[in-house]
mmCIF file of C-alpha atoms and ligand atoms in Angstrom:
data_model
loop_
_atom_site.group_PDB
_atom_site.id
_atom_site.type_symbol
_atom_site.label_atom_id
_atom_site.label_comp_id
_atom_site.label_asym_id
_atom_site.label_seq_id
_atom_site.Cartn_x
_atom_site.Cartn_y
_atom_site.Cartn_z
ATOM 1 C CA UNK A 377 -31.816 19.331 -16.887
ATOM 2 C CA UNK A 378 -29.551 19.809 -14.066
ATOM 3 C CA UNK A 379 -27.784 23.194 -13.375
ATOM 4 C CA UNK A 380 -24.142 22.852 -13.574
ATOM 5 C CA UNK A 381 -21.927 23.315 -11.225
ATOM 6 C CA UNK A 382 -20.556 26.753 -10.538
ATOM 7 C CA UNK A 383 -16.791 25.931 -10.552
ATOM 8 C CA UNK A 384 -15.640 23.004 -12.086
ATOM 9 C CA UNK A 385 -12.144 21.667 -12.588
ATOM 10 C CA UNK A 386 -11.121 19.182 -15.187
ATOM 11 C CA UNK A 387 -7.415 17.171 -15.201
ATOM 12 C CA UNK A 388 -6.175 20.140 -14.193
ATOM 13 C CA UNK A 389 -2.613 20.513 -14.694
ATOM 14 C CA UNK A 390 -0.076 23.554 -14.175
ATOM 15 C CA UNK A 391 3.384 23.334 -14.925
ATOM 16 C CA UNK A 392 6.275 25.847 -13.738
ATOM 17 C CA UNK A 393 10.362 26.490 -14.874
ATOM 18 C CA UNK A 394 12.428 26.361 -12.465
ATOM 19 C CA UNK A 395 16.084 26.345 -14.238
ATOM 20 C CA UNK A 396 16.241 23.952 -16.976
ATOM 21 C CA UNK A 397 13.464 21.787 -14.972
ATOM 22 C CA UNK A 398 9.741 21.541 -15.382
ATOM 23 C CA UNK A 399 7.355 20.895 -12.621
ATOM 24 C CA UNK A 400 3.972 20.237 -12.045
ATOM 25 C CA UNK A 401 2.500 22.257 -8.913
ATOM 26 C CA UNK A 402 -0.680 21.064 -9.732
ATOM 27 C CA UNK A 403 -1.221 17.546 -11.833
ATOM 28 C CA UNK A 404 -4.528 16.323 -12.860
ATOM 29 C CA UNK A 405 -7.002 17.882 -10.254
ATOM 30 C CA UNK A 406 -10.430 17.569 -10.487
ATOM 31 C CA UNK A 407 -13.289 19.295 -8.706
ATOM 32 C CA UNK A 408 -16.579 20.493 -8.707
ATOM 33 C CA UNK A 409 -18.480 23.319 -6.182
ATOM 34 C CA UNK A 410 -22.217 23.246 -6.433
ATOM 35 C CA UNK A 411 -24.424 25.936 -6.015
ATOM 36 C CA UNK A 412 -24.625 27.086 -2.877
ATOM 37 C CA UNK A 413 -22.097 24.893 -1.256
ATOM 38 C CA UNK A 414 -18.457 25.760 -0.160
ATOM 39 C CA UNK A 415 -15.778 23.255 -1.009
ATOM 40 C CA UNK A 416 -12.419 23.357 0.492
ATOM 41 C CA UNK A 417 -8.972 22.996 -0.774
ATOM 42 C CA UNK A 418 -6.349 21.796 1.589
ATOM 43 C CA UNK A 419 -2.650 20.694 1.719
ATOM 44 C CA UNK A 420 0.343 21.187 3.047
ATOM 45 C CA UNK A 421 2.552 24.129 1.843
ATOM 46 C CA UNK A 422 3.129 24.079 -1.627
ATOM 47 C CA UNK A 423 0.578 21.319 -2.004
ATOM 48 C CA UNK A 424 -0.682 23.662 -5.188
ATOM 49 C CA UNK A 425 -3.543 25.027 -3.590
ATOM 50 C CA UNK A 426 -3.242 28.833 -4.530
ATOM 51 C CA UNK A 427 -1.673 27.873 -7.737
ATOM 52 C CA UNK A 428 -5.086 26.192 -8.498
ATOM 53 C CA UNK A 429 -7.511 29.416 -6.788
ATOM 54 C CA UNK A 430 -5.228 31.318 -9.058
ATOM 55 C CA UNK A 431 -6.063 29.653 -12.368
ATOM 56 C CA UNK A 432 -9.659 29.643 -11.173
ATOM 57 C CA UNK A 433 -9.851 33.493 -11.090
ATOM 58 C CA UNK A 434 -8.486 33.887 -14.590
ATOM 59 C CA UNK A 435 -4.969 35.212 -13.012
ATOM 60 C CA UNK A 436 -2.618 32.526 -14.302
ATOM 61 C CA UNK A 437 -3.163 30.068 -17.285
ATOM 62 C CA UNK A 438 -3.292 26.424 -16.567
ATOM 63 C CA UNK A 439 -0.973 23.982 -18.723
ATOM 64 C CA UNK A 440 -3.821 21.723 -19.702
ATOM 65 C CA UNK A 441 -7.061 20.676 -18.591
ATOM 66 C CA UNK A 442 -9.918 23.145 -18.175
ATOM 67 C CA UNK A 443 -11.915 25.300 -15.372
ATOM 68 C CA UNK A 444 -15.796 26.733 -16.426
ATOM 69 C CA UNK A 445 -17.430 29.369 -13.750
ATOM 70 C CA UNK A 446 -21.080 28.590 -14.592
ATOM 71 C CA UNK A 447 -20.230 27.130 -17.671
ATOM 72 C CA UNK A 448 -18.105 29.683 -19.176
ATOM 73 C CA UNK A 449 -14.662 28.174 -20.018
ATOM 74 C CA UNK A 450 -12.181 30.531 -18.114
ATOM 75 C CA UNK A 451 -9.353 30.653 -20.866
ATOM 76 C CA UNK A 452 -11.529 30.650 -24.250
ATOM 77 C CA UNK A 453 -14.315 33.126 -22.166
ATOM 78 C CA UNK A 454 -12.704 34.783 -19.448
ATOM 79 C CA UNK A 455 -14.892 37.641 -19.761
ATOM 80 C CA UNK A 456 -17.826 35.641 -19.153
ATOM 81 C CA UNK A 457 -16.291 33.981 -16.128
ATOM 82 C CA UNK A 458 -14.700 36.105 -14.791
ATOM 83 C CA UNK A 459 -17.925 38.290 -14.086
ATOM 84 C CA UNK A 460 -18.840 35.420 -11.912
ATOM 85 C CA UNK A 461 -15.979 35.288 -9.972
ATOM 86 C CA UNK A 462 -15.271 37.358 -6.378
ATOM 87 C CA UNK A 463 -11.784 36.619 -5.118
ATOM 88 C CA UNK A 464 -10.252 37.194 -1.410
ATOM 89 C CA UNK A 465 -6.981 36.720 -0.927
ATOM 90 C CA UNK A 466 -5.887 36.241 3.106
ATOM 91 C CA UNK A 467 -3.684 38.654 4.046
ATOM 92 C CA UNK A 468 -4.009 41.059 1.018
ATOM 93 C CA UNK A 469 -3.246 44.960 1.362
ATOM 94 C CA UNK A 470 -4.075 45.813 -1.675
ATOM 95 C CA UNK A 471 -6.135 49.317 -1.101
ATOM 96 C CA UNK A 472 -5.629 53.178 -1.477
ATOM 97 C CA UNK A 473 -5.393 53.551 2.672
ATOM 98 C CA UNK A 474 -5.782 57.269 2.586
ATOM 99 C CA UNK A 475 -9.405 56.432 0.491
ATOM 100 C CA UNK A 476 -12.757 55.721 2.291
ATOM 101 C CA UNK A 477 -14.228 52.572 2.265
ATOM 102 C CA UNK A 478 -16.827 53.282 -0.435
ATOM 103 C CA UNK A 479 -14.089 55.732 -2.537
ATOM 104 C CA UNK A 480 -12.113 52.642 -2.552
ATOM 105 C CA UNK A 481 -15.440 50.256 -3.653
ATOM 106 C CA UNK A 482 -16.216 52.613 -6.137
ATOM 107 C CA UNK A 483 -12.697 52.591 -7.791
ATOM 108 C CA UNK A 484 -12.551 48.902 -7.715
ATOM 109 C CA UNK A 485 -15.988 48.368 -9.313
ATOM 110 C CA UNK A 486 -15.118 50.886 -12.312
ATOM 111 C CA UNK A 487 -11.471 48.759 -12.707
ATOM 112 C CA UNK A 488 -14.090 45.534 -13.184
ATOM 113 C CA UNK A 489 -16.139 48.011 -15.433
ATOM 114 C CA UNK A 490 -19.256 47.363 -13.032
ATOM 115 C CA UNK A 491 -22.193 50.072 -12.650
ATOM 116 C CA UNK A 492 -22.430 50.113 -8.925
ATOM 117 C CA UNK A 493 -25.367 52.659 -7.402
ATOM 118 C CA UNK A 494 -25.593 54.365 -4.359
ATOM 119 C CA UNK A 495 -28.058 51.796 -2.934
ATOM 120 C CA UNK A 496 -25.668 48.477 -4.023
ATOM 121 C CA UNK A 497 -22.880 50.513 -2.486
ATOM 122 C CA UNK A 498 -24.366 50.794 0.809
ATOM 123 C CA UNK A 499 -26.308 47.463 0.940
ATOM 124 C CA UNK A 500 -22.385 45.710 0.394
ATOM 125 C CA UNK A 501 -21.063 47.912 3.040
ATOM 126 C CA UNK A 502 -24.187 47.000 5.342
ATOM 127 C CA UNK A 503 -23.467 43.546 4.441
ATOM 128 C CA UNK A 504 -20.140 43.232 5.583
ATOM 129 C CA UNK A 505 -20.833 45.397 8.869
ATOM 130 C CA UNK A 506 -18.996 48.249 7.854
ATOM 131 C CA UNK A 507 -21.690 50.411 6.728
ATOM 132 C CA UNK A 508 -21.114 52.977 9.746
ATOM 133 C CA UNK A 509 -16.935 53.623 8.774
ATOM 134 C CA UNK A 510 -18.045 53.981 4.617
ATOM 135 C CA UNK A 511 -16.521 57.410 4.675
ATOM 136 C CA UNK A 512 -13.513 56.419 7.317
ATOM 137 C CA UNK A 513 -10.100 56.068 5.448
ATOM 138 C CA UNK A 514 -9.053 52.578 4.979
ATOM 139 C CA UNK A 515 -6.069 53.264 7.052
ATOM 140 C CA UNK A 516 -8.096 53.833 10.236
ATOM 141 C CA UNK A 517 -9.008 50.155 9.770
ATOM 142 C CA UNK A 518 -7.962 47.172 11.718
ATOM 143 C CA UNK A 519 -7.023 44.150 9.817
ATOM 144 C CA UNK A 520 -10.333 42.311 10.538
ATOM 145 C CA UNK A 521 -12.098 45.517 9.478
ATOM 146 C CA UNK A 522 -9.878 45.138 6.117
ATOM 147 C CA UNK A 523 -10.085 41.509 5.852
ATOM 148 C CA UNK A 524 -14.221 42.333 5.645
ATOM 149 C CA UNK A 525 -13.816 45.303 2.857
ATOM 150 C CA UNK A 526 -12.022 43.021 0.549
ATOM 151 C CA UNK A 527 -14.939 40.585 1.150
ATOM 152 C CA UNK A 528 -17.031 43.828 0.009
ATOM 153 C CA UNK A 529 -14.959 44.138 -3.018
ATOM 154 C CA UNK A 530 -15.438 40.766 -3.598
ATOM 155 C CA UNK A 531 -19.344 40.320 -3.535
ATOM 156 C CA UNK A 532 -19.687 43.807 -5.157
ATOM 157 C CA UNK A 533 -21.061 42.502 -8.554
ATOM 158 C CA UNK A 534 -22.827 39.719 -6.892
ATOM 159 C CA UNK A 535 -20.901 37.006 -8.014
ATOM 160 C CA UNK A 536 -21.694 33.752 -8.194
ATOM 161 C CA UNK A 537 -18.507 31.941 -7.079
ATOM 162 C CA UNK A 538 -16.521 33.380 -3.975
ATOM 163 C CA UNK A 539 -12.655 32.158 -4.580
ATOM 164 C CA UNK A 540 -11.412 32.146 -0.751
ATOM 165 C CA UNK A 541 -7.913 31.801 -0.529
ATOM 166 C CA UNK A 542 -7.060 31.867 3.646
ATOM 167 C CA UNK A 543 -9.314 34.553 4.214
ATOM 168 C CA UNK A 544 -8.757 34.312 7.902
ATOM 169 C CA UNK A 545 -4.735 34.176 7.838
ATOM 170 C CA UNK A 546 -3.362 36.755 10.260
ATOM 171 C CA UNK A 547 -6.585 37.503 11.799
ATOM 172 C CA UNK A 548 -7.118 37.425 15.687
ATOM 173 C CA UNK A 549 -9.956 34.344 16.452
ATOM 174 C CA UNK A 550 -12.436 37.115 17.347
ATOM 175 C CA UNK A 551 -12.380 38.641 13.717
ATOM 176 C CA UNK A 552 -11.726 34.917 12.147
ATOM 177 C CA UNK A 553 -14.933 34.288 14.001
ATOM 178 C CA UNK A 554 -16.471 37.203 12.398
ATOM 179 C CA UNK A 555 -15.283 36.376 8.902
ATOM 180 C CA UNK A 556 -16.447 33.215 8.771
ATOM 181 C CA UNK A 557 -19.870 34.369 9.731
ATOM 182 C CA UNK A 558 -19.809 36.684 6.724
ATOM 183 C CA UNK A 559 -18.751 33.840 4.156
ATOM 184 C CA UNK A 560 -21.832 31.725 5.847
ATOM 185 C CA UNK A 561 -24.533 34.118 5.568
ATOM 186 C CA UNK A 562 -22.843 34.727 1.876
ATOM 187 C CA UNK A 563 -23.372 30.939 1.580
ATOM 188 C CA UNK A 564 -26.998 30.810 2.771
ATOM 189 C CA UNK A 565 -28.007 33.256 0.728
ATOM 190 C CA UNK A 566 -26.860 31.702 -2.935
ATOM 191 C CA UNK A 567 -23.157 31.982 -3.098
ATOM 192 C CA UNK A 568 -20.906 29.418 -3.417
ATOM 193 C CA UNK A 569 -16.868 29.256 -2.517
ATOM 194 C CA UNK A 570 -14.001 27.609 -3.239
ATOM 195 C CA UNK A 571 -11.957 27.800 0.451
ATOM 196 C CA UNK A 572 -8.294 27.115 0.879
ATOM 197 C CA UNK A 573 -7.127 27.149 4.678
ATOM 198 C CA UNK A 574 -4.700 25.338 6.807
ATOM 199 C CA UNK A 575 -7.298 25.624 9.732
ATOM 200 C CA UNK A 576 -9.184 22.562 9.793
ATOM 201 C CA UNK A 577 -11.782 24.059 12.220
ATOM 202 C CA UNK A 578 -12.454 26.346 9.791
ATOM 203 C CA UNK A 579 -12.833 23.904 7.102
ATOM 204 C CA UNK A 580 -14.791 22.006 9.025
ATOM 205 C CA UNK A 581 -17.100 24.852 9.972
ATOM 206 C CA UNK A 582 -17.485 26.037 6.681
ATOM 207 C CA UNK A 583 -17.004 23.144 3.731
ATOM 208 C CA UNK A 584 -19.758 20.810 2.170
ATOM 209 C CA UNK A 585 -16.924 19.314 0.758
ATOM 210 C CA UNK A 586 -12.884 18.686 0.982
ATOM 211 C CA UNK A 587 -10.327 17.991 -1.271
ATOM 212 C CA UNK A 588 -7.328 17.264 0.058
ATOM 213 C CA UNK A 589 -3.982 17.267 -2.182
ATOM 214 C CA UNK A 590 -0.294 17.334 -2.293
ATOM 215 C CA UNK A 591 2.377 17.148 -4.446
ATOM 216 C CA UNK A 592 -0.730 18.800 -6.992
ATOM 217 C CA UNK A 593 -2.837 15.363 -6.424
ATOM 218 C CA UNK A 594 -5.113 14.786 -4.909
ATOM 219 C CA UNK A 595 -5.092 12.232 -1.885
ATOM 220 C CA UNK A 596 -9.035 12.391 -0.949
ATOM 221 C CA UNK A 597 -12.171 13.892 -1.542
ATOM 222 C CA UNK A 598 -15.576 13.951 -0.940
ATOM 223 C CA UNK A 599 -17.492 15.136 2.617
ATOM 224 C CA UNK A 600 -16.263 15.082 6.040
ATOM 225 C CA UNK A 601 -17.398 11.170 6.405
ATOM 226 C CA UNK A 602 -15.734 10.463 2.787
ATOM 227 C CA UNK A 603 -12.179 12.454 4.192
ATOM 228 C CA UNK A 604 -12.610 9.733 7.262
ATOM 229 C CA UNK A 605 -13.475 6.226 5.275
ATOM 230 C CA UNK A 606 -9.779 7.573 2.918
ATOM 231 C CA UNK A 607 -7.921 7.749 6.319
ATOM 232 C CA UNK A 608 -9.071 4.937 7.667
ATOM 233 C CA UNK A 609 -10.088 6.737 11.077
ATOM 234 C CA UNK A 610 -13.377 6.297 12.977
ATOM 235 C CA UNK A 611 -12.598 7.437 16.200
ATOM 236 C CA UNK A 612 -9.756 8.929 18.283
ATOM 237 C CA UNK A 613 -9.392 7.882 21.913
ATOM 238 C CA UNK A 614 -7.479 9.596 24.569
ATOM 239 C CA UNK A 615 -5.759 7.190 27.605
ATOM 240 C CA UNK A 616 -4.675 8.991 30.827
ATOM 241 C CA UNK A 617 -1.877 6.399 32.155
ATOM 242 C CA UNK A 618 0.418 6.383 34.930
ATOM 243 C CA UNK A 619 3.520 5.001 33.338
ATOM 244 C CA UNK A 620 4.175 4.828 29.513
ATOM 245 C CA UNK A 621 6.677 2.140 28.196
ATOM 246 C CA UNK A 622 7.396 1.844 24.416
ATOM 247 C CA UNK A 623 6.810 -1.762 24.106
ATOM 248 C CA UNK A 624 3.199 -0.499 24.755
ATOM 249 C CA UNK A 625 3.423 1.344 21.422
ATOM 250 C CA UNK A 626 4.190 -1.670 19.408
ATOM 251 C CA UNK A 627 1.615 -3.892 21.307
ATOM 252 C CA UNK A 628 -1.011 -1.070 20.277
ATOM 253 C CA UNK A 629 0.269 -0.886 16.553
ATOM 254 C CA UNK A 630 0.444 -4.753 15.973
ATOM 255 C CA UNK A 631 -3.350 -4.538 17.871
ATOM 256 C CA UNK A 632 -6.320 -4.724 15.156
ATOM 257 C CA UNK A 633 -7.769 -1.769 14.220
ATOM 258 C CA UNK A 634 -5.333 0.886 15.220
ATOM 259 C CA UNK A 635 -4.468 3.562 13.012
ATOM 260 C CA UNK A 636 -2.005 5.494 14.546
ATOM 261 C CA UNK A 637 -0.852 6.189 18.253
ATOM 262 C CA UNK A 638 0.671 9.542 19.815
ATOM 263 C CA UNK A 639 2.138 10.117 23.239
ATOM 264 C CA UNK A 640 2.170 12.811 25.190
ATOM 265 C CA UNK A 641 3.211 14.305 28.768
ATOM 266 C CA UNK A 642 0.585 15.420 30.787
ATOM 267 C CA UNK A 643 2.067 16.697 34.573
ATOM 268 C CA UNK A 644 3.044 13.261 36.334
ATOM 269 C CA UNK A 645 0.559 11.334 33.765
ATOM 270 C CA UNK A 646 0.801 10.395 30.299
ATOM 271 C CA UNK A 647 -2.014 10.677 27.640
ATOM 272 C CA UNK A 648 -2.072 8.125 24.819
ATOM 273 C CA UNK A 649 -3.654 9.023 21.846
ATOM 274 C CA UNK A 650 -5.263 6.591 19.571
ATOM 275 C CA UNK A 651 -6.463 6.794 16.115
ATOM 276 C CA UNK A 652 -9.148 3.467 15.592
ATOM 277 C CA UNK A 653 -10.604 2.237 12.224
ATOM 278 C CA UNK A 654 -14.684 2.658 12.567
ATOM 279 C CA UNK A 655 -15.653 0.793 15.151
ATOM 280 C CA UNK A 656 -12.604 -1.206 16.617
ATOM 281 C CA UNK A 657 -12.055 0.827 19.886
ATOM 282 C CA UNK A 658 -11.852 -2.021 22.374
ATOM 283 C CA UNK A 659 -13.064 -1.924 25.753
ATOM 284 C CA UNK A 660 -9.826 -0.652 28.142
ATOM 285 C CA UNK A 661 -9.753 -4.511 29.795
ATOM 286 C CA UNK A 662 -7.517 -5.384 26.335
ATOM 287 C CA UNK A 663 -5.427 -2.389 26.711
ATOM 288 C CA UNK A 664 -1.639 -2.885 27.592
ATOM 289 C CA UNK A 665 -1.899 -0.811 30.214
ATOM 290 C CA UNK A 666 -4.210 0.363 33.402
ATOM 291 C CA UNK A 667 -5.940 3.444 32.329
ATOM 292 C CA UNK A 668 -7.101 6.140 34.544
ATOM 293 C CA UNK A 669 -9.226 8.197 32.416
ATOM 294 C CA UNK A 670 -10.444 7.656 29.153
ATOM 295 C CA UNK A 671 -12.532 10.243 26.055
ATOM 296 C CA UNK A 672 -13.332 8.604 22.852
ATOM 297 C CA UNK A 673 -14.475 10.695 20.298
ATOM 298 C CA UNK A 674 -15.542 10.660 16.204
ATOM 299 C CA UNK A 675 -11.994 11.448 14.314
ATOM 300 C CA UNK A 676 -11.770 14.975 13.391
ATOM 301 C CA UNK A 677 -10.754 16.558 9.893
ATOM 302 C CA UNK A 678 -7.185 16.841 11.528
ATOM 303 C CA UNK A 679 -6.869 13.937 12.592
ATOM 304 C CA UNK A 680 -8.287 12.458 8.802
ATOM 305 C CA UNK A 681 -5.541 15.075 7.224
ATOM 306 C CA UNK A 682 -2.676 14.139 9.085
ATOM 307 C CA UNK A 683 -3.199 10.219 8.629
ATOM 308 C CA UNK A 684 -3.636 10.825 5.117
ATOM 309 C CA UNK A 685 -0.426 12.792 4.907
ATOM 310 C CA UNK A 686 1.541 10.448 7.058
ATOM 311 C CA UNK A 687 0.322 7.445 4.602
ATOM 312 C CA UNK A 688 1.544 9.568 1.686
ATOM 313 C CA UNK A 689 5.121 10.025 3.334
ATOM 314 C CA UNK A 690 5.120 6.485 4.024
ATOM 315 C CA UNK A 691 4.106 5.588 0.748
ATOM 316 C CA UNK A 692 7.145 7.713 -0.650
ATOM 317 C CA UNK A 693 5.801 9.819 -2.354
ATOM 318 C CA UNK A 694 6.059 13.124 0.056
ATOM 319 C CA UNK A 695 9.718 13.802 -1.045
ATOM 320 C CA UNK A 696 9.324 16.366 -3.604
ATOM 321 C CA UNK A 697 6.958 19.360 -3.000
ATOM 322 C CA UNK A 698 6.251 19.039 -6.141
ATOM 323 C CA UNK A 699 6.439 16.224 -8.864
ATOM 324 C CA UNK A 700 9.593 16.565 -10.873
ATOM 325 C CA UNK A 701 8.211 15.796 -14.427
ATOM 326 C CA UNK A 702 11.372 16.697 -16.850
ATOM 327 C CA UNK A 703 15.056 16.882 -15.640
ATOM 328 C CA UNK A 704 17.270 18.724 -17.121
ATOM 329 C CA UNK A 705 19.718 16.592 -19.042
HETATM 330 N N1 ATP B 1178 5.239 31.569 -10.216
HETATM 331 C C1 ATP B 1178 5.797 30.418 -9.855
HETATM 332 N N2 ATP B 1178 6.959 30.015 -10.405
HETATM 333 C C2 ATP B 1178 7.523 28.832 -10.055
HETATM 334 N N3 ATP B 1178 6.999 27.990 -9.143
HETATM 335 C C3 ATP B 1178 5.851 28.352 -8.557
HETATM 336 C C4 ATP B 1178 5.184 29.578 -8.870
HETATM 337 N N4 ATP B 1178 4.041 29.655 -8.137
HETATM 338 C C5 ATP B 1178 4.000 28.539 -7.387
HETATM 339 N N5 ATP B 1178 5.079 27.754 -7.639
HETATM 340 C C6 ATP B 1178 5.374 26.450 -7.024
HETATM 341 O O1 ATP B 1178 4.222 25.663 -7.129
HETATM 342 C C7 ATP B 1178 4.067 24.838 -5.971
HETATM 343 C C8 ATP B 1178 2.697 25.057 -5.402
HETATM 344 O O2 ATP B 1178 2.637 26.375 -4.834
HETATM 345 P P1 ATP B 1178 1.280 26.980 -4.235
HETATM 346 O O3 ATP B 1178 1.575 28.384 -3.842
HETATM 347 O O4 ATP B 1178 0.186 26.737 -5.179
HETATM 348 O O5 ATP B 1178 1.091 26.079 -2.947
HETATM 349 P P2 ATP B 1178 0.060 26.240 -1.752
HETATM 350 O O6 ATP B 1178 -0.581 24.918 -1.573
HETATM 351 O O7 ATP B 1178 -0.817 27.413 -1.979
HETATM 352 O O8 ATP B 1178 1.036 26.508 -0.537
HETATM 353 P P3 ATP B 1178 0.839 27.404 0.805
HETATM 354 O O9 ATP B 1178 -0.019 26.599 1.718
HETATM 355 O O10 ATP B 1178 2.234 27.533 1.306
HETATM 356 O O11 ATP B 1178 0.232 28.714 0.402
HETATM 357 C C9 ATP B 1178 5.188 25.219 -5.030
HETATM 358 O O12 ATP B 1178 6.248 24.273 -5.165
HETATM 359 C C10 ATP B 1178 5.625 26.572 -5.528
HETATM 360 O O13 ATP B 1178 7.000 26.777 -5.280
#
């Protein structure tokens, strides 16, 4: 028999009042996080993406649909899930700054009614790299020194699912850096994440695999290769020309095999940017123009995103943040 999966999301839906309206910030997601792997949530603002991490931690009640943590349902057994669950929320103040570190562990381990010992204390602490400041007052902390203490909180009991909503937002690239590392060796070692992030280097760096939604729906999912094959974008060449004219830009869309093209002023030169479908870059003879340096390169998550987006403005259905499901009559 196969384990199941740590988190797993079922037609999720979540429905909020705003006036007489109803809306759906999240409508019919599904999604599953193996053990051990990370999988990442991402979308534009509003896309529904902390709405979702919150019904995953037990914090707000979805309208339909269902969520288990390891099985255990997280509205009929919350209990039961919820003693899986470790959630970091980016940006978060959240503790008693005149406390130590470890005064502050302790207090949030009794709130989740959790036995810690001495030994668990200090191994978490250790863990996180903060095991030399665990009697420093949380307000002698910087933010990256923070960020890493609510990580502590998090993994306290052990859990089995880490819910990561932008755990890096704010931070300086250094600490990012070092955050990251954390949630990786948390990763290697067992745990498994659910990641929201608008940084798609970090999503790359850290996700087996990506959802990406808007509107609450989702628009593609699957692994980095799976995000590409929904866009449509194999690789991403950059043209150094001398002179750009916008006929060229039409020549290049009409052209087979181009995705998208971007323009962009570099000193007395102009780089052209050009998304390809897999395997249709040309060679620079059938270009409309004389180029004078060239870098192609395998389409990156942004790149995949951003198509995907575009194609869902285009499409007509980016209007509304948020799909309108009941106006007020
Ligand atoms: N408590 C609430 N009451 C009413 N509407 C809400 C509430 N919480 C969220 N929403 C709406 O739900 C939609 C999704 O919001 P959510 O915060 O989940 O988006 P997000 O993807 O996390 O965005 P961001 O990237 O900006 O954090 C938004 O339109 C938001 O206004």
């Amino acid at each position: 028999m196969t384990a199941p999966d740590v988190l797993s999301c079922r037609s999720l839906v979540r429905e909020f009042s705003r006036g007489r309206e109803r809306r759906r910030a999240v409508d019919g997601l599904d999604l599953s996080v193996p053990a051990g792997q990370v999988c990442a949530l991402i979308g534009p603002n509003g896309a529904g993406k902390t709405t979702t991490v919150r019904m995953c931690s037990t914090l707000l009640l979805p309208t339909s649909g269902s969520i288990s943590v390891l099985g255990h349902d997280v509205v009929r057994d919350t209990r039961a899930a919820r003693q899986n669950i470790g959630l970091v929320l980016g940006g978060e103040r959240g503790f008693y700054l005149r406390a130590s570190a470890q005064e502050n562990l302790r207090f949030f381990a009794a709130v989740q009614g959790a036995r810690i010992t001495r030994r668990a204390l200090s191994d978490v602490l250790d863990q996180v790299g903060l095991a030399d400041r665990a009697r420093s007052r949380v307000e002698t902390f910087s933010r990256g020194m923070v960020q890493r203490l609510h990580i502590a909180r998090a993994i306290l009991t052990r859990p089995a699912l880490l819910l990561l909503d932008e755990p890096t937002i704010g931070l300086d690239p250094e600490v990012a850096v070092e955050v990251r590392s954390l949630v990786r060796q948390l990763v290697a070692e067992g745990t498994s994440a659910l990641l929201t992030s608008h940084s798609m280097r970090e999503v790359e760096l850290l996700a087996d695999t990506i959802v990406v939604i808007a509107g609450g729906r989702t628009l593609a999912q699957g692994d980095a290769q799976a995000i590409g094959a929904a866009a449509g974008i194999g690789e991403v060449s950059s043209y150094l020309i001398d002179d750009w004219a916008e006929s060229y830009r039409s020549q290049l869309l009409s052209s087979p095999g181009v995705r998208s093209v971007d323009v962009h002023a570099r000193g007395l030169m102009t780089e052209v940017v050009v998304a390809w479908r897999s395997g249709a870059v040309p060679g620079s003879a059938h270009l409309p123009f004389l180029v004078r340096g060239e870098k192609t390169q395998a389409a990156g998550l942004e790149e995949c995103y951003l198509a995907l987006l575009a194609d869902r403005g285009r499409s007509g259905t980016g209007g509304a943040p948020d799909s309108l499901i009941d106006a007020a009559s």
